[in-house]
Coordinates of C-alpha atoms and ligand atoms in Angstrom, one line a residue:
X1 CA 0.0 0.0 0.0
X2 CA 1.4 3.2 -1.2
X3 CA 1.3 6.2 2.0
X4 CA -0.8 9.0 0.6
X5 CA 1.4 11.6 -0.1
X6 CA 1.8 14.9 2.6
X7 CA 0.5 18.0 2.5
X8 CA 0.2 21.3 4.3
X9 CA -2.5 24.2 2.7
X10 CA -1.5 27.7 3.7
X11 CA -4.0 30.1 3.3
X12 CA -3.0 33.5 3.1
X13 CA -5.7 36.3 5.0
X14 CA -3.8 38.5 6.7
X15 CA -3.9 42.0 4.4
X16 CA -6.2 44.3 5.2
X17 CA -7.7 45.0 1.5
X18 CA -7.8 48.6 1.3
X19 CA -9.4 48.9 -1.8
X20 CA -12.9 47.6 -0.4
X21 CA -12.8 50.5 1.7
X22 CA -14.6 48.4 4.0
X23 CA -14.9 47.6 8.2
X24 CA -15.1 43.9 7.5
X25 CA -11.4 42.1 6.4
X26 CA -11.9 41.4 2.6
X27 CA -11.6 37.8 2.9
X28 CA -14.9 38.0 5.4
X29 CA -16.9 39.5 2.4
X30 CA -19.3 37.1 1.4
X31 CA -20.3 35.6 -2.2
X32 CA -23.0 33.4 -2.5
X33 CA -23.3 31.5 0.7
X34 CA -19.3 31.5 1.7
X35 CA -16.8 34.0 3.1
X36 CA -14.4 34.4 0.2
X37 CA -11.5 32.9 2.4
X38 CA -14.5 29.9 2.5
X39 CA -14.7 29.6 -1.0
X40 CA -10.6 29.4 -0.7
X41 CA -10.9 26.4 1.8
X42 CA -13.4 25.0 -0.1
X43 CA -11.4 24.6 -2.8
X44 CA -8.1 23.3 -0.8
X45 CA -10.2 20.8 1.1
X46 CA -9.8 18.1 -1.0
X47 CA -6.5 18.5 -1.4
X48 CA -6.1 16.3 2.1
X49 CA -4.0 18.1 3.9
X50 CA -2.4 17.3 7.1
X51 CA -2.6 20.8 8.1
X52 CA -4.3 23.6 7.0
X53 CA -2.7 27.1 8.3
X54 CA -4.5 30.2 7.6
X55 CA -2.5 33.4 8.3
X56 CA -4.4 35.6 9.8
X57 CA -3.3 39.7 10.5
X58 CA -5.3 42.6 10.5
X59 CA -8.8 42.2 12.3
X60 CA -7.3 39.1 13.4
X61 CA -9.9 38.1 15.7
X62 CA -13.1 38.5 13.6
X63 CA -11.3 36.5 11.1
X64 CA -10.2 33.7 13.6
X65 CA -14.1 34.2 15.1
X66 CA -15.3 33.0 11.0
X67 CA -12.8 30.2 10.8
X68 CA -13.3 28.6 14.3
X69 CA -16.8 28.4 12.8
X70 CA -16.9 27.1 8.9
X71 CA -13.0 25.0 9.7
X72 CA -12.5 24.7 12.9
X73 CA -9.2 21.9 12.5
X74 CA -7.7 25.1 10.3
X75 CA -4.7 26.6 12.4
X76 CA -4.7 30.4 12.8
X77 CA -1.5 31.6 12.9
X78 CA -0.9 35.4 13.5
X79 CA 1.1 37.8 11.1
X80 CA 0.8 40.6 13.2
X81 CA 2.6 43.5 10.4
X82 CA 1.5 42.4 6.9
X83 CA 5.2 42.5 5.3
X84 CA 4.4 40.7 2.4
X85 CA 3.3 37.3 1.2
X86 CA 6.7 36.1 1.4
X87 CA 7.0 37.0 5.0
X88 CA 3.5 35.5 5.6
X89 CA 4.4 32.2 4.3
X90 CA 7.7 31.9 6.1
X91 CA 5.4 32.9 9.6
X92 CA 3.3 30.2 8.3
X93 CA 5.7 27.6 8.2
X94 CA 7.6 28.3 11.4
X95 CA 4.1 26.9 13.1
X96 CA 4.7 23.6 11.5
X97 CA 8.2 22.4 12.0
X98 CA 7.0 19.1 11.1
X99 CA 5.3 19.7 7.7
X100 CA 6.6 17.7 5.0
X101 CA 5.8 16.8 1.0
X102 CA 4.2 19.5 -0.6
X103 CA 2.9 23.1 0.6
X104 CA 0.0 24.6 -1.1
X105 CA -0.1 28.3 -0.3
X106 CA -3.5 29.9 -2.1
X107 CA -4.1 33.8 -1.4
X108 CA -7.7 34.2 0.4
X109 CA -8.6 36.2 -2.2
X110 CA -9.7 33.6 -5.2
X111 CA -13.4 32.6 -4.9
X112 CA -14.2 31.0 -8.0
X113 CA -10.9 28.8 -7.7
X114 CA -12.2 24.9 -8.4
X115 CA -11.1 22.2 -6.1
X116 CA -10.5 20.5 -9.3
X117 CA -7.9 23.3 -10.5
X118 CA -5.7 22.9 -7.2
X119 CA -6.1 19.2 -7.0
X120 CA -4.5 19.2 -11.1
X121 CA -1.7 21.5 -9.8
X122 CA -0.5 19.5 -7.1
X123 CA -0.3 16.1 -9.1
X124 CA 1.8 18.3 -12.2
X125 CA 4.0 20.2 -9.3
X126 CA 4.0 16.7 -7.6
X127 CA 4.7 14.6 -10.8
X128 CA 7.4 17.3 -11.6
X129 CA 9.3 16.6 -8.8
X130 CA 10.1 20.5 -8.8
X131 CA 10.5 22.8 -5.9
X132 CA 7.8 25.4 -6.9
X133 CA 4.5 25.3 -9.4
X134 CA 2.8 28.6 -10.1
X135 CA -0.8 28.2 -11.3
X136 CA -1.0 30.7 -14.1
X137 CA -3.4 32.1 -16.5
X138 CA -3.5 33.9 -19.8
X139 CA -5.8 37.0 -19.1
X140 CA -7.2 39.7 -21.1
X141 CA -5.7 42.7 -19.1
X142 CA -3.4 42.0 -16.6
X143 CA -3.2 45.2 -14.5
X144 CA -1.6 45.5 -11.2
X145 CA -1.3 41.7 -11.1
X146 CA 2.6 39.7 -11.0
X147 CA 3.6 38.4 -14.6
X148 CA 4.9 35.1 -15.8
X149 CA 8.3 35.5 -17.3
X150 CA 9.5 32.6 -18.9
X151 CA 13.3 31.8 -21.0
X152 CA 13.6 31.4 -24.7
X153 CA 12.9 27.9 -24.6
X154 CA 9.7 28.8 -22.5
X155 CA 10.8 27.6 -18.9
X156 CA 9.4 30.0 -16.1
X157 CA 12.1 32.2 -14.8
X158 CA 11.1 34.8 -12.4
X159 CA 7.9 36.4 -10.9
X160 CA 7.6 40.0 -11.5
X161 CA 5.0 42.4 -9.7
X162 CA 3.3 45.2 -11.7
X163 CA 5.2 47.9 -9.8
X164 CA 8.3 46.2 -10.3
X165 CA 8.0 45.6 -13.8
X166 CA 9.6 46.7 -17.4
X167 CA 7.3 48.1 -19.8
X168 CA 8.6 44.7 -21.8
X169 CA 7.6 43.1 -18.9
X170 CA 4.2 44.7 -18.3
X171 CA 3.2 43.8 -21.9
X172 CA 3.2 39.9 -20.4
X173 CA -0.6 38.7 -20.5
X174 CA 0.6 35.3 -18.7
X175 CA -0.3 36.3 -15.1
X176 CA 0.2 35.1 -11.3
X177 CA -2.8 34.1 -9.8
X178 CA -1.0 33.6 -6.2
X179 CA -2.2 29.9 -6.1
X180 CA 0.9 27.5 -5.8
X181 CA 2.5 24.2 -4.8
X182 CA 5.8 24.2 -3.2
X183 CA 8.1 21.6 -1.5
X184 CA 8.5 22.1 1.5
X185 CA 12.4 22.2 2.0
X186 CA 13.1 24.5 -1.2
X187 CA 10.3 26.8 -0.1
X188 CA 11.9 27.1 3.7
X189 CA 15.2 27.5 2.4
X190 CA 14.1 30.4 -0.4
X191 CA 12.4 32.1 2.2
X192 CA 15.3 32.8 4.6
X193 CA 16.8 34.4 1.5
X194 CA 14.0 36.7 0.5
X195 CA 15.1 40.4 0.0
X196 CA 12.6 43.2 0.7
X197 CA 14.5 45.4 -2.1
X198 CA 11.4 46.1 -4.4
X199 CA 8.5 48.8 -5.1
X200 CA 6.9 47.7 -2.2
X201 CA 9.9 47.0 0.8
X202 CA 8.0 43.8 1.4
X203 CA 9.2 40.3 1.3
X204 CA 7.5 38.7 -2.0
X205 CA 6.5 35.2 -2.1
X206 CA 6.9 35.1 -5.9
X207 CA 10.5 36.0 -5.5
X208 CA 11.2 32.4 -4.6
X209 CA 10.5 31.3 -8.1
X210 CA 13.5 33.5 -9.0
X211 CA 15.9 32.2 -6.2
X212 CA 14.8 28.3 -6.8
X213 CA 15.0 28.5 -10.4
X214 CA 19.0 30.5 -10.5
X215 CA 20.0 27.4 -7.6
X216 CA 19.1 25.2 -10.7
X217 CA 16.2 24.2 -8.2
X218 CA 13.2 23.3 -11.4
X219 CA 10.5 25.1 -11.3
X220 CA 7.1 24.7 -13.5
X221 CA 4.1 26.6 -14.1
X222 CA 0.6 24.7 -14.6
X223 CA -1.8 27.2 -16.7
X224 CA -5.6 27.0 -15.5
X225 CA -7.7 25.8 -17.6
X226 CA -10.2 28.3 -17.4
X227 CA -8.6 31.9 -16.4
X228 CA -12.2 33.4 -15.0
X229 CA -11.1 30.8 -12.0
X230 CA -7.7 33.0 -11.0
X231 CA -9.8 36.2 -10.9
X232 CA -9.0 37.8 -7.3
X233 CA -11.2 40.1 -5.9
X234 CA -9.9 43.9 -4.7
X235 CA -12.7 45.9 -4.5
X236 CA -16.5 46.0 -4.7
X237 CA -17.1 46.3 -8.1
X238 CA -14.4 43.1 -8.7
X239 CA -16.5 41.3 -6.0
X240 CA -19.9 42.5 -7.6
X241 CA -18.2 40.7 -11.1
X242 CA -16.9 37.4 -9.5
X243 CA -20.1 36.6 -7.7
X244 CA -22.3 37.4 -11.0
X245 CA -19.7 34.9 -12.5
X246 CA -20.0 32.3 -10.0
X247 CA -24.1 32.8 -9.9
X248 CA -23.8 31.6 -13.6
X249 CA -21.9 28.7 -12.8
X250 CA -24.2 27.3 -9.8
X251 CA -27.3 27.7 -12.3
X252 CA -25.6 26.5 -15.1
X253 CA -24.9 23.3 -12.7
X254 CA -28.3 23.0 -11.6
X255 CA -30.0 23.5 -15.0
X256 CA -27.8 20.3 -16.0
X257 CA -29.1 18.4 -13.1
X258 CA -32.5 18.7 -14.0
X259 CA -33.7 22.2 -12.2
X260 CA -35.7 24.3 -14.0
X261 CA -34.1 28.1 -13.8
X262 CA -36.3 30.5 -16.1
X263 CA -34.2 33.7 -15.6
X264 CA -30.7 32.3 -14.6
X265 CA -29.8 36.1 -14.6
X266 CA -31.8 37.3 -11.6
X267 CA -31.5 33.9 -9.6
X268 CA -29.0 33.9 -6.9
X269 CA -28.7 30.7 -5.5
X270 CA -25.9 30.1 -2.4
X271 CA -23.5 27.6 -2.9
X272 CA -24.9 25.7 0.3
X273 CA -28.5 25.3 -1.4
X274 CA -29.6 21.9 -2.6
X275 CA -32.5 21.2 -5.0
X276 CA -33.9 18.2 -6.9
X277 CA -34.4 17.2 -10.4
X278 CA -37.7 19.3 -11.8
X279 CA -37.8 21.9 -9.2
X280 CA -38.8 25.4 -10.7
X281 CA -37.5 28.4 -10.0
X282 CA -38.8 31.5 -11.4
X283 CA -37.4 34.6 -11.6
X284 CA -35.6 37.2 -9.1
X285 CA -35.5 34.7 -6.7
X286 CA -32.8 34.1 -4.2
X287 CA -32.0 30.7 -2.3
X288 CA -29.9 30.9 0.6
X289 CA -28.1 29.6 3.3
X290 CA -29.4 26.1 3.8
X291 CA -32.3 26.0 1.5
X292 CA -33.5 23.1 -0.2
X293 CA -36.1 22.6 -2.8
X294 CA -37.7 19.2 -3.6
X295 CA -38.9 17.8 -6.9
X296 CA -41.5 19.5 -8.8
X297 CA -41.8 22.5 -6.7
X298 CA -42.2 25.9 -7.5
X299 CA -40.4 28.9 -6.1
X300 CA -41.3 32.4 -7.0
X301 CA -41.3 34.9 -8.6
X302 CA -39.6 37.5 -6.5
X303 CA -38.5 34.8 -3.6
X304 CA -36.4 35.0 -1.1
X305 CA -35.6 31.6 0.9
X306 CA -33.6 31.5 4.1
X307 CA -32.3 28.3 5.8
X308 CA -36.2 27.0 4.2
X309 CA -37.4 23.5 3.4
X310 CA -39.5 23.5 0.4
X311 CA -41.2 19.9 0.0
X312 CA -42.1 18.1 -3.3
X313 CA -44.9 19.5 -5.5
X314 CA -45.1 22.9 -3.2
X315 CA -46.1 26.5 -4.3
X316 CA -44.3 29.7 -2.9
X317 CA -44.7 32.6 -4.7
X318 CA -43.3 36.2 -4.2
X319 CA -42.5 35.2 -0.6
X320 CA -40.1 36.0 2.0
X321 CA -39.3 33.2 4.3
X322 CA -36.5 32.6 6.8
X323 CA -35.8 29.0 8.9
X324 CA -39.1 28.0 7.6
X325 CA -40.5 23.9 6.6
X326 CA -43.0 24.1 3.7
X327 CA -44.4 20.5 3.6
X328 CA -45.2 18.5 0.4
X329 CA -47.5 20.5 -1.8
X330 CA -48.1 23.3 0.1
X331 CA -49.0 26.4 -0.8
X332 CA -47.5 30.2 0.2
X333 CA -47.9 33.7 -1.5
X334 CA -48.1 35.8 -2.8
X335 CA -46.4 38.4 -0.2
X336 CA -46.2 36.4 2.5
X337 CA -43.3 36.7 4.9
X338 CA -42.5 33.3 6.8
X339 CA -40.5 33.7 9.9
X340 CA -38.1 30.9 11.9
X341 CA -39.7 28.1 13.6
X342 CA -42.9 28.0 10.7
X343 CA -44.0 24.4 9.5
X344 CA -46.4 23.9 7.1
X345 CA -47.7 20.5 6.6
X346 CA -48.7 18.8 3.6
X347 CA -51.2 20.8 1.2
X348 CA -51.4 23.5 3.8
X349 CA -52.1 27.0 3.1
X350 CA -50.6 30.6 3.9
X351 CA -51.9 33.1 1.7
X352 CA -51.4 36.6 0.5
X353 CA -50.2 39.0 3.3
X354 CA -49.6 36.7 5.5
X355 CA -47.1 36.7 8.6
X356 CA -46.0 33.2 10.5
X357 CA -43.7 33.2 13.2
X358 CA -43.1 29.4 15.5
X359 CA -46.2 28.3 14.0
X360 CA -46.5 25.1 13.1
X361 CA -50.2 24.2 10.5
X362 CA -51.1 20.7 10.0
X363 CA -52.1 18.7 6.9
X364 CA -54.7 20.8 4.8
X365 CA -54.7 24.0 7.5
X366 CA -55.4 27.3 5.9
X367 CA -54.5 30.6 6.8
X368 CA -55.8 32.1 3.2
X369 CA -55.3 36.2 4.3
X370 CA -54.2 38.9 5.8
X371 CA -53.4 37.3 9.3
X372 CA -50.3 36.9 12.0
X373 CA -49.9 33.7 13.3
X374 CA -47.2 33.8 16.0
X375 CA -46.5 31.3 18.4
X376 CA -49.5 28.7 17.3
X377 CA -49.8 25.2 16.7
X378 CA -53.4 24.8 14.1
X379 CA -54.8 22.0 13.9
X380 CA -55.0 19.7 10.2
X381 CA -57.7 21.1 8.1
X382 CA -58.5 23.9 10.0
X383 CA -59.7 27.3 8.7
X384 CA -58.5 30.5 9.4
X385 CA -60.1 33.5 8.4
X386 CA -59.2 36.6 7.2
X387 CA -57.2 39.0 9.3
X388 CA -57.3 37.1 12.3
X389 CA -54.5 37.7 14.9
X390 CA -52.7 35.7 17.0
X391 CA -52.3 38.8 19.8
X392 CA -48.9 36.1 21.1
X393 CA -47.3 39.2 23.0
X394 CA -48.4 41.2 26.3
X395 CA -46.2 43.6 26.6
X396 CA -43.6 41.2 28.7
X397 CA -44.2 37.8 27.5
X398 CA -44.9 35.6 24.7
X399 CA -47.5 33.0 24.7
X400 CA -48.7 29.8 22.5
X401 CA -52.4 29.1 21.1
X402 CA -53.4 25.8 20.2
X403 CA -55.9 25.1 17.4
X404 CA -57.8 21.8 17.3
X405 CA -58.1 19.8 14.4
X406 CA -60.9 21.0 12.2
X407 CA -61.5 24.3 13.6
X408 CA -62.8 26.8 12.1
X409 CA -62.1 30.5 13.1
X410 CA -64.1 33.5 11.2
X411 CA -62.4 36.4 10.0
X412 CA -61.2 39.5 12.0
X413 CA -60.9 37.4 15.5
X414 CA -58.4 37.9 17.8
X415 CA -57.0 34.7 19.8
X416 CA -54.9 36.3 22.6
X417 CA -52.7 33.7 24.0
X418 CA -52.4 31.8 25.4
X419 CA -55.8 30.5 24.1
X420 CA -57.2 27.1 22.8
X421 CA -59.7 26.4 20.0
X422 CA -60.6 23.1 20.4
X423 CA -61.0 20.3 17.7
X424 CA -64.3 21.2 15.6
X425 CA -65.3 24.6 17.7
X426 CA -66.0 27.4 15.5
X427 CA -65.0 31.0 16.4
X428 CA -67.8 33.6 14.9
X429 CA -66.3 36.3 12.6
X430 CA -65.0 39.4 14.6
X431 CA -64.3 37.6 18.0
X432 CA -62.0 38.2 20.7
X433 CA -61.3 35.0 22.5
X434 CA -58.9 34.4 25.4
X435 CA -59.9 31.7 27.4
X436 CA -60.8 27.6 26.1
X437 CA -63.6 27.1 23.2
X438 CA -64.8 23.7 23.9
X439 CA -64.7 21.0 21.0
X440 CA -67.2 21.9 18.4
X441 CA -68.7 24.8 20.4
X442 CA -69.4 28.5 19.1
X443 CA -68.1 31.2 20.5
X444 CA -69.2 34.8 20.0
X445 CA -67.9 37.6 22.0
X446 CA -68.7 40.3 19.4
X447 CA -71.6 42.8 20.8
X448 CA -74.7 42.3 19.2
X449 CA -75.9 44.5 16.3
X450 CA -78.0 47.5 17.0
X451 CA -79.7 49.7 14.2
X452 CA -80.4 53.2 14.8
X453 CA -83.2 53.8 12.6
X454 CA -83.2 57.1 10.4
X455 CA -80.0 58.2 12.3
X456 CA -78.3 59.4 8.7
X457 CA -80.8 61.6 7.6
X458 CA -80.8 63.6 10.9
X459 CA -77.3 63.5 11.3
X460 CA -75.7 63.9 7.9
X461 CA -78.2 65.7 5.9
X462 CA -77.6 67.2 2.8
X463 CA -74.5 64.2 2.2
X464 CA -74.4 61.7 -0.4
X465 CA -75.0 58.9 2.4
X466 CA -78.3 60.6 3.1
X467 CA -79.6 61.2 -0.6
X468 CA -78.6 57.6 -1.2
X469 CA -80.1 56.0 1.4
X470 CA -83.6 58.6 0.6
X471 CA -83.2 57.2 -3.3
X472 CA -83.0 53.9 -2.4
X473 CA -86.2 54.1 0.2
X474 CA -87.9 55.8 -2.3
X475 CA -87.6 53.5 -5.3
X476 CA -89.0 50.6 -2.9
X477 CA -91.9 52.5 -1.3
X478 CA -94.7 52.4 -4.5
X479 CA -94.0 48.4 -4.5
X480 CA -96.6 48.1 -1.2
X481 CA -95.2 45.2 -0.5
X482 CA -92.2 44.7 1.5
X483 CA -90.5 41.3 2.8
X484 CA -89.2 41.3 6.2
X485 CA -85.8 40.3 6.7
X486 CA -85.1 37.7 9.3
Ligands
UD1_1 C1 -0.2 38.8 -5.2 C2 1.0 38.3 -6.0 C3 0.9 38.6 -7.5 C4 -0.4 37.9 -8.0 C5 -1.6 38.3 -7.1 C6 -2.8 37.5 -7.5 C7 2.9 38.7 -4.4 C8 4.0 39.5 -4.0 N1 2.2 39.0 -5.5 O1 -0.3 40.2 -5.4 O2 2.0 38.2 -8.2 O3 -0.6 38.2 -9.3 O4 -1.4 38.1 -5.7 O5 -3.9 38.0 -6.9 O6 2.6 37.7 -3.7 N2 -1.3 38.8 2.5 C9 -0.9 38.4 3.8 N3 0.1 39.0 4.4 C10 0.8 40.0 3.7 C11 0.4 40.4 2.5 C12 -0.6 39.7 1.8 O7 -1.5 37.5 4.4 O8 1.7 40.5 4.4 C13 -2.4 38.1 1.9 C14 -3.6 39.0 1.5 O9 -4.5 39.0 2.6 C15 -4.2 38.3 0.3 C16 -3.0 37.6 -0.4 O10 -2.0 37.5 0.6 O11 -5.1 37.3 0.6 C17 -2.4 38.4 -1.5 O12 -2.1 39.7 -1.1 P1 -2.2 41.0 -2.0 O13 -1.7 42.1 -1.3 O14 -3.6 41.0 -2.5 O15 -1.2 40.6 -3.2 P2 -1.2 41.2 -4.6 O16 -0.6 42.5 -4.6 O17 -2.6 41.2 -5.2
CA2 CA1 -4.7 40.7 -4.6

């Protein structure tokens, strides 16, 4: 049995990038469900390594915070003056005396980077037997990034930064794209030499591609396949760009699995989502965090999903909903706004300006309008109507109602928790209960109706009201004959 080979990944996060004029550390900006150190890791993970170090520097903490959360067996290790990539690297390595094999350092900066990409360089650097691999890429305009200089017979033989660079050598298209594969020995032993004589005064990590290759040390470069992959990300509009690029290739991926996306352009759907074969979505719809969306559903328009279950066959149209489970061919929307703790079960119903908050509705519930329903447990089949409120809040505390199975509550009631509707008990329309409706009771608390007779035409004489209502008596009065209601 052949060992598997050894590996350390060295992530590089400790810059500051200015450019994003921003109070969060670039690498914490998010893109599609990951940090875009995340999307970094991500794409390392598979690489197996025995350690994973990510230099961390300015806003240390709030990075260390991010990774003890999405990779908590990745090492921090402190850079605490960013002096260069160079200098980061050797920091990086002096916290793993033991590391051996291959070192993959990848700047934290690359979200679209494929796992598949880095696994390819490893096995060429690896195959090579060199002391250094640079992934490269051929790009349209290379600005500000370190070019590729190669010999006459092609062979890579230095790294030059922008700043540092001949106009000769600025006209290079073959760029850096700070993604590389080292061994471990030539890489310690370059690094001790790095100089901090350049544009900068810092010590550059791509200077050891110069060093090895002069020592007669071989060093290669592996070319991406696909340079949109390299693309680092300095400032907003760059991270705007990459994310639109990555949206296209989540869709694209779906679409080919068998989801239905009608407007890939306006669907934004997080790296974390999942969805099955024949789900729909429709357009300007996001899916986010941990999202899923079974077969034959369909989601949106204009839908935002949050952490949200959507079962098989469901409906959920122009919708906000957060930590929400939508059962198997419910149905939600349009407007309504779903809030954490809401399960719907199968073929229930929350309808158009509708607000759910820890409610949980059983098979075939209803809540068809205009109602809150906080804190409530409703019973399978049940019907409630129209702008009915569950009042769950005093002031101090929140409390539950419980609907039965089969209840049915009329519209504009108020159930002030904690309350309990019974199985079968109807609640008249306009109620304010607080207390227990029995099973298949009625309860009423509205007052009863009272009819001031001819109260209009004293009152509001003169006003359309009163030569409607005069009209309307008139017209009736030659009949003779008049049916009493009731
Ligand atoms: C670097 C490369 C350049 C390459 C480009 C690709 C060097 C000298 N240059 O340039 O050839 O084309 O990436 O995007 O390496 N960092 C630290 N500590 C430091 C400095 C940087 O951790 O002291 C981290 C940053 O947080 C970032 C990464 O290293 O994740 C790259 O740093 P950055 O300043 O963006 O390097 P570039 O100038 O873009
Ligand atoms: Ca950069």
């Amino acid at each position: 049995m052949s060992q598997s080979p050894r590996r350390t990944v060295v992530v590089l996060a400790a810059g500051e990038g200015k450019r994003m004029k921003s109070a969060t550390p670039k690498v914490l900006h998010p893109m599609l469900g990951r940090t875009l150190v995340g999307h970094v890791l991500a794409a390392a993970e598979p690489a197996g390594a025995e350690q994973v170090i990510v230099v961390v520097g300015h806003k240390a903490d709030q990075v260390k915070a991010h990774l003890t959360e999405i990779a908590p067996s990745a090492v921090p290790v402190l850079q605490a003056e960013q002096n260069g990539t160079g200098h980061a690297v050797r920091i990086a390595l002096e916290a793993v005396p033991e590391a051996a094999g291959t070192v993959v350092v990848l700047n934290g900066d690359v979200p679209l980077l494929r796992p598949e990409t880095v696994n390819d360089l490893i096995a060429a650097h690896e195959a090579g037997g060199r002391g250094a691999t640079v992934l490269a890429a051929e790009v349209p305009d290379p600005a500000g990034l370190g070019r590729i200089v190669r010999d006459a017979a092609g062979n890579l033989e230095r790294i030059v930064e922008e700043r540092d660079a001949s106009a000769e050598v600025k006209a290079i298209r073959e760029i850096n794209a700070g993604i590389y594969a080292f061994d471990v020995a030539s890489l310690r032993e370059a690094l001790s030499k790095l100089s901090t004589d350049n544009d900068q005064g810092e010590e550059y990590l791509t200077d050891v591609f110069g060093l090895l290759a002069s020592a007669g040390d071989p060093v290669g470069v592996f070319v991406a396949p696909d340079a949109q992959e390299t693309l680092g990300c300095n400032d907003r509009a760059e991270l705007a760009r990459l994310r639109a690029l990555l949206r296209d290739r989540v869709n694209e991926a779906w679409m080919r699995r068998g989801v239905s996306i009608l407007d890939p352009s306006t669907t934004w759907i997080d790296v974390t989502v999942t969805l099955e074969p024949d789900a729909e979505i429709d357009q300007n719809s996001q899916l986010l965090g941990a999202t899923s969306v079974a077969a034959g559903a369909i989601v949106g328009p204009d839908t935002t999903l949050i952490d949200t279950t959507v079962g098989a066959g469901a409906v959920v149209l122009r919708t906000h909903s957060i930590g929400a489970r939508i059962g198997d061919e419910a149905t939600v929307g349009p407007f309504s706004f779903l809030r954490p703790g809401t399960k719907l079960g199968r073929k229930a119903k929350v309808g158009g300006f509708v607000e759910t908050k820890n409610a949980e509705l059983g098979d075939g519930a209803k809540v068809p309008h205009l109602s809150y329903v906080g804190d409530a447990t409703i019973g399978a089949k049940s019907n409630i109507g129209a702008g009915t409120i569950f009042a769950n809040y005093d002031g101090v505390n929140k409390s539950h109602t419980t609907v039965g199975e089969a209840a049915f509550v009329g519209s504009d009631t108020v159930l002030i928790a904690p309350a309990t509707i019974e199985p079968g008990a109807y609640v008249a329309a306009g109620s304010a209960i607080s207390g227990t409706v029995p099973a298949g009771a009625l309860a009423v608390t509205r007052a009863p109706q009272r009819n001031v007779e001819g109260w209009v035409a004293r009152r509001r004489a003169g006003t359309v009201s009163a030569e409607a209502a005069e009209r309307f008596e008139a017209a009736k009065a030659p009949e003779g004959e008049i049916s009493e209601a009731e």
